[in-house]
C-alpha atoms as a PDB file:
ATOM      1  CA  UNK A   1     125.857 158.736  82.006  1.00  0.00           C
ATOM      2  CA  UNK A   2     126.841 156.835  79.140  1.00  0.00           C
ATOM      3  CA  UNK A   3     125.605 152.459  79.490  1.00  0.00           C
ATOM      4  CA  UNK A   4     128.963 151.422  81.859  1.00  0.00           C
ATOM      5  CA  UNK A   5     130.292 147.652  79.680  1.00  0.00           C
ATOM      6  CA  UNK A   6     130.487 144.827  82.479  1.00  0.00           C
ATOM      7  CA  UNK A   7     133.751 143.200  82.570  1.00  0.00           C
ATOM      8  CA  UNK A   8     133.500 139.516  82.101  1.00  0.00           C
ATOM      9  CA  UNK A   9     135.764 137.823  84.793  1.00  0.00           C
ATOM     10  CA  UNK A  10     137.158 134.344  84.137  1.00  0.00           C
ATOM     11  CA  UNK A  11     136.935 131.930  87.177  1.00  0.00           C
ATOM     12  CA  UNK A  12     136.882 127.961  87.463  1.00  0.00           C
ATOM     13  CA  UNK A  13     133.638 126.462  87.703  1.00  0.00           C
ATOM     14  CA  UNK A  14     132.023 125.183  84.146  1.00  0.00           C
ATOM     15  CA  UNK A  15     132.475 127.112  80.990  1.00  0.00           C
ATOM     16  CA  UNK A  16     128.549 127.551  80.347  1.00  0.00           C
ATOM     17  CA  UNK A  17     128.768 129.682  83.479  1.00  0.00           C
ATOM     18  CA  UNK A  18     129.059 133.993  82.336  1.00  0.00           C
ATOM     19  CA  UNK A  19     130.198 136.265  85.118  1.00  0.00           C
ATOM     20  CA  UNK A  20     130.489 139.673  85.168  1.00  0.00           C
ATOM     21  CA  UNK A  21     131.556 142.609  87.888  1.00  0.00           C
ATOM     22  CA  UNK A  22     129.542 145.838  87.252  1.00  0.00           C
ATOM     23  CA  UNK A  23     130.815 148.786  88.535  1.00  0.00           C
ATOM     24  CA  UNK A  24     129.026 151.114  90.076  1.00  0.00           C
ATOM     25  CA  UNK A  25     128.763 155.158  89.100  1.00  0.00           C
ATOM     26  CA  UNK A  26     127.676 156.988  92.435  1.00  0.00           C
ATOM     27  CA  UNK A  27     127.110 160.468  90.351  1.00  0.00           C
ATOM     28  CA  UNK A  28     124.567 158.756  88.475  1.00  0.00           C
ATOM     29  CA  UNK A  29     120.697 159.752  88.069  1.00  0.00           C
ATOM     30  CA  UNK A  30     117.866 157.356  87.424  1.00  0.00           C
ATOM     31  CA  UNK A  31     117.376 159.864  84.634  1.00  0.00           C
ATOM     32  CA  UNK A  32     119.914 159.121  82.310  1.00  0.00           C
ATOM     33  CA  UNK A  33     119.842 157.364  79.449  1.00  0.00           C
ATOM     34  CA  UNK A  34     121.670 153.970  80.836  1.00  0.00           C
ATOM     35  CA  UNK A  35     118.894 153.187  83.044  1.00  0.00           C
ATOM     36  CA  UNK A  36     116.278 154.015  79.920  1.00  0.00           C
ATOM     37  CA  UNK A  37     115.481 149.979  79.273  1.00  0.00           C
ATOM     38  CA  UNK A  38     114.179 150.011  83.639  1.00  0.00           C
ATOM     39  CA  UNK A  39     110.690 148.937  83.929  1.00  0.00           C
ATOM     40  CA  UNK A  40     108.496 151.218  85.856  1.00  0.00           C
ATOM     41  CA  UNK A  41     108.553 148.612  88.850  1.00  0.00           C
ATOM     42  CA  UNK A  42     111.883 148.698  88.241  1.00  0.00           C
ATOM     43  CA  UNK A  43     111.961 152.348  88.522  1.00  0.00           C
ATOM     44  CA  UNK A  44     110.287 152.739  91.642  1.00  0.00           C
ATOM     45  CA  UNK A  45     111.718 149.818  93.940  1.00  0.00           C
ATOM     46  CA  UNK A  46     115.028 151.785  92.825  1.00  0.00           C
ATOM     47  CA  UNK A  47     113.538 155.117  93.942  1.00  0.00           C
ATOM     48  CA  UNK A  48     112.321 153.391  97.307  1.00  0.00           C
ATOM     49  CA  UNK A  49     115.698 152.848  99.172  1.00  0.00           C
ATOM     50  CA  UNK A  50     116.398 155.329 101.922  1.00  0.00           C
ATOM     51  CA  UNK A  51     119.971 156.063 100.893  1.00  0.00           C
ATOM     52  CA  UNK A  52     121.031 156.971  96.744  1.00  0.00           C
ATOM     53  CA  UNK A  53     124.161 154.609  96.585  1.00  0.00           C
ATOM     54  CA  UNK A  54     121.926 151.964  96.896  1.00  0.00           C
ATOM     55  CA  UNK A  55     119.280 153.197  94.616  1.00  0.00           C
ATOM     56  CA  UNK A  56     122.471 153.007  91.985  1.00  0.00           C
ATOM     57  CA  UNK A  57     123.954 150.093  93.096  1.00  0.00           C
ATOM     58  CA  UNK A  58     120.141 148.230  92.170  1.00  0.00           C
ATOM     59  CA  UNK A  59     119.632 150.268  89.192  1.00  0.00           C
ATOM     60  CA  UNK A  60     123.096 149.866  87.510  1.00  0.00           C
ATOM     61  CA  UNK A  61     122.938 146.197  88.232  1.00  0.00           C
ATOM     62  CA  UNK A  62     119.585 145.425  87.028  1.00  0.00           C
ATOM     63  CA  UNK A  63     119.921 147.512  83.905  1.00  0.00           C
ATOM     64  CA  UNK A  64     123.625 145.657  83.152  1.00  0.00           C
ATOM     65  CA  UNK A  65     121.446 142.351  83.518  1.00  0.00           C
ATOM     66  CA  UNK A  66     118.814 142.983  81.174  1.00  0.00           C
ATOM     67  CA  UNK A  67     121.308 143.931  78.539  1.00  0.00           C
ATOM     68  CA  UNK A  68     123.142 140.902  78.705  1.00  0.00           C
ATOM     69  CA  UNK A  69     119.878 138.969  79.096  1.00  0.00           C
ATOM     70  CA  UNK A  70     118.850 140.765  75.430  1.00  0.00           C
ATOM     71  CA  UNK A  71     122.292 140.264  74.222  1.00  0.00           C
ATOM     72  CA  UNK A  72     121.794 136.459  74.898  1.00  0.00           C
ATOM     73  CA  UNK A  73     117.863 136.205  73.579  1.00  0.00           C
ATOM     74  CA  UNK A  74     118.353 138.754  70.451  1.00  0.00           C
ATOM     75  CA  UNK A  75     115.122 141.114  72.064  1.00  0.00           C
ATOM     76  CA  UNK A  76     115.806 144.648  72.903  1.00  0.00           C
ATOM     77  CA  UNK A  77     116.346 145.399  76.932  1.00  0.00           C
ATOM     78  CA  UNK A  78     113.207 147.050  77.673  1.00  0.00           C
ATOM     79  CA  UNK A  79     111.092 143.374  76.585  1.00  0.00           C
ATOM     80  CA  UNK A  80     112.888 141.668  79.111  1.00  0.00           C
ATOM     81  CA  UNK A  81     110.489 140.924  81.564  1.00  0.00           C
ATOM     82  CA  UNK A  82     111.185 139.187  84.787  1.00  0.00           C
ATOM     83  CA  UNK A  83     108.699 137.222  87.364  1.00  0.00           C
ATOM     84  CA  UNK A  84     109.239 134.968  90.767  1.00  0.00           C
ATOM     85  CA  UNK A  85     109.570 131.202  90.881  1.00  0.00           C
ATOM     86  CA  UNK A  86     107.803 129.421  94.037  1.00  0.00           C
ATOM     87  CA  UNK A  87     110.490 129.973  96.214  1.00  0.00           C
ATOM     88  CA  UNK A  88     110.427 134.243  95.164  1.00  0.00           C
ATOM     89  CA  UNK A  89     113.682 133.457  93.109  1.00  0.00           C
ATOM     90  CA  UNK A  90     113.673 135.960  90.310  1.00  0.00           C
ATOM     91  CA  UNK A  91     113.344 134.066  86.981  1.00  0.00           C
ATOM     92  CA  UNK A  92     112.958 135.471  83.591  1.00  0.00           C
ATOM     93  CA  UNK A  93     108.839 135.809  82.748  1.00  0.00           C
ATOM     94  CA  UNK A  94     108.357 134.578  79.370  1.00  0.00           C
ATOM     95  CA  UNK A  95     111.431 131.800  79.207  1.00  0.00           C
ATOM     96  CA  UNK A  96     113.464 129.418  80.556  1.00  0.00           C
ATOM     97  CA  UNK A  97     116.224 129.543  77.905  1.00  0.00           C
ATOM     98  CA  UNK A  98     118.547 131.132  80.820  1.00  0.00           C
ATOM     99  CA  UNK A  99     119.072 131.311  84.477  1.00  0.00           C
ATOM    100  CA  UNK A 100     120.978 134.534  86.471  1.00  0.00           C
ATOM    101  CA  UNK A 101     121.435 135.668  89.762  1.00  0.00           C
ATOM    102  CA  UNK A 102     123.111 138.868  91.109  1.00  0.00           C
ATOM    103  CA  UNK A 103     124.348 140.444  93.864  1.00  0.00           C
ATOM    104  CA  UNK A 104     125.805 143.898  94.549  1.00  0.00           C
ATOM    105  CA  UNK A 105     127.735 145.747  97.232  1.00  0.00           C
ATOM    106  CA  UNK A 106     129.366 148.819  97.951  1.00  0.00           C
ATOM    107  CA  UNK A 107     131.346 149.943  94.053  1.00  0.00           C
ATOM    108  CA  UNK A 108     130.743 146.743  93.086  1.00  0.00           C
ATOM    109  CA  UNK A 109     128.175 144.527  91.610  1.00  0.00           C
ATOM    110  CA  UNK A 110     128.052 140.964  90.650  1.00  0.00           C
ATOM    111  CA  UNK A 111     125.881 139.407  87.087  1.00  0.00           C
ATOM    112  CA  UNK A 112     126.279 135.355  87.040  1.00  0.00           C
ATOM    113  CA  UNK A 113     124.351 133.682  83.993  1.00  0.00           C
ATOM    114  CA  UNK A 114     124.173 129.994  82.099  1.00  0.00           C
ATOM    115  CA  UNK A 115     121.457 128.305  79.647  1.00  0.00           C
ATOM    116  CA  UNK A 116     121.950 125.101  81.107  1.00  0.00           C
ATOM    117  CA  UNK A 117     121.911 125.426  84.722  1.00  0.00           C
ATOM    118  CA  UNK A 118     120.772 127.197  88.046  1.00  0.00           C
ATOM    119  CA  UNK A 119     123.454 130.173  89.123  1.00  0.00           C
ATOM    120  CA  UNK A 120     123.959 131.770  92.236  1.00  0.00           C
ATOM    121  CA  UNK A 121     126.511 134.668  92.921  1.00  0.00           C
ATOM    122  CA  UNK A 122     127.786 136.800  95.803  1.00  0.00           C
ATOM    123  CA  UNK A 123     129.463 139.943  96.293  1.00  0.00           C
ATOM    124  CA  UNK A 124     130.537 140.836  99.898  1.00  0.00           C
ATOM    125  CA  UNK A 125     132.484 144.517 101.717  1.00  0.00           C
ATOM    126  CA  UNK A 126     134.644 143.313 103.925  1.00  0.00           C
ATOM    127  CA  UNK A 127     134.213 146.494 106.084  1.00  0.00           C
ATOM    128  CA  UNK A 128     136.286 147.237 108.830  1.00  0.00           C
ATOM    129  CA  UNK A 129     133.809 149.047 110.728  1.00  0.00           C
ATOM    130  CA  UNK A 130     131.197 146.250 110.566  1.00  0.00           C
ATOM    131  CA  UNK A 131     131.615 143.640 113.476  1.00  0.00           C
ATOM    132  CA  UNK A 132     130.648 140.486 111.641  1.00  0.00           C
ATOM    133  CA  UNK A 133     131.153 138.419 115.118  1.00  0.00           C
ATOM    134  CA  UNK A 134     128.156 140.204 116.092  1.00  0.00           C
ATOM    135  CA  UNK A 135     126.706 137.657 113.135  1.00  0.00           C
ATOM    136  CA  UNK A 136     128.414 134.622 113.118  1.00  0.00           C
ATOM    137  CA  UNK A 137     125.607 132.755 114.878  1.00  0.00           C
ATOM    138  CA  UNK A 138     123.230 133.548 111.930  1.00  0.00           C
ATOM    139  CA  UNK A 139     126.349 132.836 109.525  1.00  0.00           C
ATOM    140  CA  UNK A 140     128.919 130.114 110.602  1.00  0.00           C
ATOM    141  CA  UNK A 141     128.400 126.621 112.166  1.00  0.00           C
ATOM    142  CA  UNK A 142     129.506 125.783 115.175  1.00  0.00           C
ATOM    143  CA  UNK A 143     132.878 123.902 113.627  1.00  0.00           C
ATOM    144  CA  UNK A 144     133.659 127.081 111.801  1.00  0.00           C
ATOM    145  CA  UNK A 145     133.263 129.152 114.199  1.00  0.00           C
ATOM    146  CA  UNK A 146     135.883 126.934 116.243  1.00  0.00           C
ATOM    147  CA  UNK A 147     138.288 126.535 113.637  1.00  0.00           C
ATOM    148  CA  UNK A 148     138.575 130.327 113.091  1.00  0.00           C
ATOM    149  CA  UNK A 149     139.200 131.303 116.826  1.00  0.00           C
ATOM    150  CA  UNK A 150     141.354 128.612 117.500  1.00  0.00           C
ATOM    151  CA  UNK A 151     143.296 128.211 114.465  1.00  0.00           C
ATOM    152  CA  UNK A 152     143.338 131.728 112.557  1.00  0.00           C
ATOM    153  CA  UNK A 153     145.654 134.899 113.852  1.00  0.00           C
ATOM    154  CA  UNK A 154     143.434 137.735 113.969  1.00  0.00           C
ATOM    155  CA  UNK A 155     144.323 139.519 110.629  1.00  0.00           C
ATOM    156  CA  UNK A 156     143.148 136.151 109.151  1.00  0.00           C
ATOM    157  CA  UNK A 157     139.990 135.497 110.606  1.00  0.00           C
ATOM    158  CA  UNK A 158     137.777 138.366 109.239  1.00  0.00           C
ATOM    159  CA  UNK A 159     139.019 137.391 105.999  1.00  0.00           C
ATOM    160  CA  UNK A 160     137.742 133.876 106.726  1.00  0.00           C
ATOM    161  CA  UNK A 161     134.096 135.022 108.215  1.00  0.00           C
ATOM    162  CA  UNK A 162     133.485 136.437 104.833  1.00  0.00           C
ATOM    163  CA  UNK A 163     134.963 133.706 102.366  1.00  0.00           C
ATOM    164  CA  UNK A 164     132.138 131.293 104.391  1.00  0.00           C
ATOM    165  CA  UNK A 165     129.215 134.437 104.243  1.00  0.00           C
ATOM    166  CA  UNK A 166     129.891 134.611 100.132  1.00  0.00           C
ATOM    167  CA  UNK A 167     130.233 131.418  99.457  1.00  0.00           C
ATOM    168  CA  UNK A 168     126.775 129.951 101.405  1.00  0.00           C
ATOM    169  CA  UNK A 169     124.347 132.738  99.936  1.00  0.00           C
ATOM    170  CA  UNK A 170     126.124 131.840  96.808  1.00  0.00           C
ATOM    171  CA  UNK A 171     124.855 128.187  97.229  1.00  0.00           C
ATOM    172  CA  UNK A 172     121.760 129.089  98.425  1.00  0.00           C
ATOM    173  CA  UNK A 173     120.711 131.715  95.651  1.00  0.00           C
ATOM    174  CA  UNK A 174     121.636 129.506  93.461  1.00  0.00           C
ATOM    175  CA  UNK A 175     118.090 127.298  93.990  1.00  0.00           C
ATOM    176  CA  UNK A 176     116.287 129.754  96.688  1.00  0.00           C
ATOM    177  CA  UNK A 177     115.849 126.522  99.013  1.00  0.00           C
ATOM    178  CA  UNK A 178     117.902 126.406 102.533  1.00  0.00           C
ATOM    179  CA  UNK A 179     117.632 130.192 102.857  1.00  0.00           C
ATOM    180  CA  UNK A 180     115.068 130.428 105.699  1.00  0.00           C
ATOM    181  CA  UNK A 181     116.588 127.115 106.933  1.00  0.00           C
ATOM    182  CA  UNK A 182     120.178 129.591 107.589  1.00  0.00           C
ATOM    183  CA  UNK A 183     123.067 129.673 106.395  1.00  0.00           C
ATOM    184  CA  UNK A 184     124.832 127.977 109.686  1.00  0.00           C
ATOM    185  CA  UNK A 185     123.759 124.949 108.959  1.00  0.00           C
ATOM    186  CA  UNK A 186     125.958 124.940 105.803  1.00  0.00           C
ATOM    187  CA  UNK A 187     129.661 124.382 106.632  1.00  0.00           C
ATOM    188  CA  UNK A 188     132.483 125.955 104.211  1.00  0.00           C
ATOM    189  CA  UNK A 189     135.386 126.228 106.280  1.00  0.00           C
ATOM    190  CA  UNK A 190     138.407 125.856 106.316  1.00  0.00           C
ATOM    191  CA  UNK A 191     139.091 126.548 103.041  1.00  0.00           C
ATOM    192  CA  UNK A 192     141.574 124.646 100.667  1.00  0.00           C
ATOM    193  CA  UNK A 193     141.792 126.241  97.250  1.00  0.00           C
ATOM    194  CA  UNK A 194     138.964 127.894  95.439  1.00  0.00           C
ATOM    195  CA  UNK A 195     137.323 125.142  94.882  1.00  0.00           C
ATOM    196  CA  UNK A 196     134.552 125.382  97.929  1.00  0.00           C
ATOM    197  CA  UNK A 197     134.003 122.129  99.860  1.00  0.00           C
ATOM    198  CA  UNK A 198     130.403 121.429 101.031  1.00  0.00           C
ATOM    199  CA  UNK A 199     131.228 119.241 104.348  1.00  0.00           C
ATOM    200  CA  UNK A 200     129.509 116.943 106.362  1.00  0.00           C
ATOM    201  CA  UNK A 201     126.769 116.626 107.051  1.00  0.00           C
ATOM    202  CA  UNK A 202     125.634 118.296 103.607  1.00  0.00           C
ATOM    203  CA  UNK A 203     121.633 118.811 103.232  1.00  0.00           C
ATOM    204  CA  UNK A 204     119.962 116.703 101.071  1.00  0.00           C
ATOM    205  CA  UNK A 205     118.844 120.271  98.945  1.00  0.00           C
ATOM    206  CA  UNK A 206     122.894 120.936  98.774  1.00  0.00           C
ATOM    207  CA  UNK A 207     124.028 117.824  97.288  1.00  0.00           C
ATOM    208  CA  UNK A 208     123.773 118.864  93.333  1.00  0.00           C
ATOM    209  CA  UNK A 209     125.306 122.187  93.750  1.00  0.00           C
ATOM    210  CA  UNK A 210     129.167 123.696  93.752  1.00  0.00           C
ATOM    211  CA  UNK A 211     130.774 126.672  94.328  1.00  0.00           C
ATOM    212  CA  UNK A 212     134.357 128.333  93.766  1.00  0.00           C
ATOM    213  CA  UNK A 213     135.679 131.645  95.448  1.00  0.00           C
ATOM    214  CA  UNK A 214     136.632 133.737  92.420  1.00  0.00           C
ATOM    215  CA  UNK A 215     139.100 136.988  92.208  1.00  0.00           C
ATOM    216  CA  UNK A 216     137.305 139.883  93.900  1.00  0.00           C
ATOM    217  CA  UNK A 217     138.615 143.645  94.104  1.00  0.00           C
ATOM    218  CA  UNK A 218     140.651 144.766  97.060  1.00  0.00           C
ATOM    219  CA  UNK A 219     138.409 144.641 100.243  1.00  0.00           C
ATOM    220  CA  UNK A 220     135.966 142.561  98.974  1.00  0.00           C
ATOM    221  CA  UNK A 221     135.096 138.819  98.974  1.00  0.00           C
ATOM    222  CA  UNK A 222     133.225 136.988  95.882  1.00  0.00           C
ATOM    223  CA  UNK A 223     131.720 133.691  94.972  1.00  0.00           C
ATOM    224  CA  UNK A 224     129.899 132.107  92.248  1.00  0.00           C
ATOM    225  CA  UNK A 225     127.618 129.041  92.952  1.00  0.00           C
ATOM    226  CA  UNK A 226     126.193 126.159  90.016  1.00  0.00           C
ATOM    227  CA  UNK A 227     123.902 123.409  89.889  1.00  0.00           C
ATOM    228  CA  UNK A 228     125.606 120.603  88.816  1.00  0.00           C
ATOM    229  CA  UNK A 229     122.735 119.102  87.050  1.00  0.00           C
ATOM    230  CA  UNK A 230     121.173 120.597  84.122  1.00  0.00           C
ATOM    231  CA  UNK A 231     117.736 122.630  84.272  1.00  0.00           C
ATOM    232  CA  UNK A 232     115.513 120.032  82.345  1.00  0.00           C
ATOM    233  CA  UNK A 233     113.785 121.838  79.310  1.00  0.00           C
END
């Protein structure tokens, strides 16, 4: 399987801000030479998921990141070496000259990255078969929940559940604070434009951070997340 190029997709939020889709080859093997620059942890948290598309979908997505990571710091992919920050966010081990986050799901995977400020990024199936109101106590506030029965038709409002699920674990990746606090007490909806509106009341850990829905493939629902203050160096 020959090293699959992630496509660099344009979207609104601040030009320091890379983001790329990485798409996903299900007929792959950990054995071939695109996943050769995968750490041995690497190798085996990939080997440890019950079901192979999601072996790939971790694999292709981590390898993609360490060769843009390289790209960026002029070391070869294999030296990339990546650690936890207090709040378990991956980080990168040995610098702080850049900040990423990913996300992947079904074909489809997701690379943000910037040298001057925290990322977050999401990458959501909107799946027929899945009944997300079986979720939107864990996922919506109360308001949202309210404004999509009441003032959504029902082709519209599944479409709406997953513009708010993207677009919060987008804002909360982006800082790994607020994610045990849940993601309904964030509120989203209804949405304008791309441009995502934090509203009232915003937490105090939200108030430096933005978002923006971005283009996603048919089926699927994407957003990219930013710190709107710099990372001090």
């Amino acid at each position: 399987m020959p090293f699959v190029e992630p496509v660099l997709i344009p979207h609104d939020g601040p030009p320091d801000v890379a983001l790329w889709r990485v798409d996903i080859a299900f007929d792959a093997s950990l054995n071939d030479a695109a996943f050769a620059s995968l750490s041995n942890d690497e190798r085996n948290r990939a080997r440890a998921f019950y079901r192979h598309e999601d072996t790939l979908r971790f694999a292709t997505v981590r390898a993609a990141l360490r060769e843009q990571i390289a790209s960026r710091l002029g070391i070869s992919a294999r030296a990339v070496s990546f650690s936890a920050d207090a709040n378990r966010r991956p980080q990168l081990a040995d610098s702080v000259a850049l900040d990423f986050n990913v996300s992947h799901a079904g074909a489809y995977g997701l690379i943000a990255m910037s040298a001057v400020r925290r990322v977050g990024v999401d990458i959501e199936e909107r799946n027929d078969k899945f009944d997300w109101r079986s979720i939107t106590a864990l996922t919506l506030a109360a308001t949202e929940t309210v404004w999509i029965a009441q003032q959504l038709d029902p082709g519209e409002q599944r479409a709406a559940f997953y513009d708010a699920w993207v677009a919060k674990e987008a804002l909360v990746k982006t800082t790994g604070v607020g994610i045990a606090r849940g993601l309904q007490h964030l509120t989203v909806l209804p949405r304008e434009s791309a441009a995502v509106t934090l509203r009232d009341p915003v937490p105090d850990d939200m108030h430096e951070l933005a978002a923006c829905w971005i283009a996603a493939p048919d089926a699927y629902a994407a957003c990219v997340a930013w710190s709107t203050a710099t990372i001090a160096r």
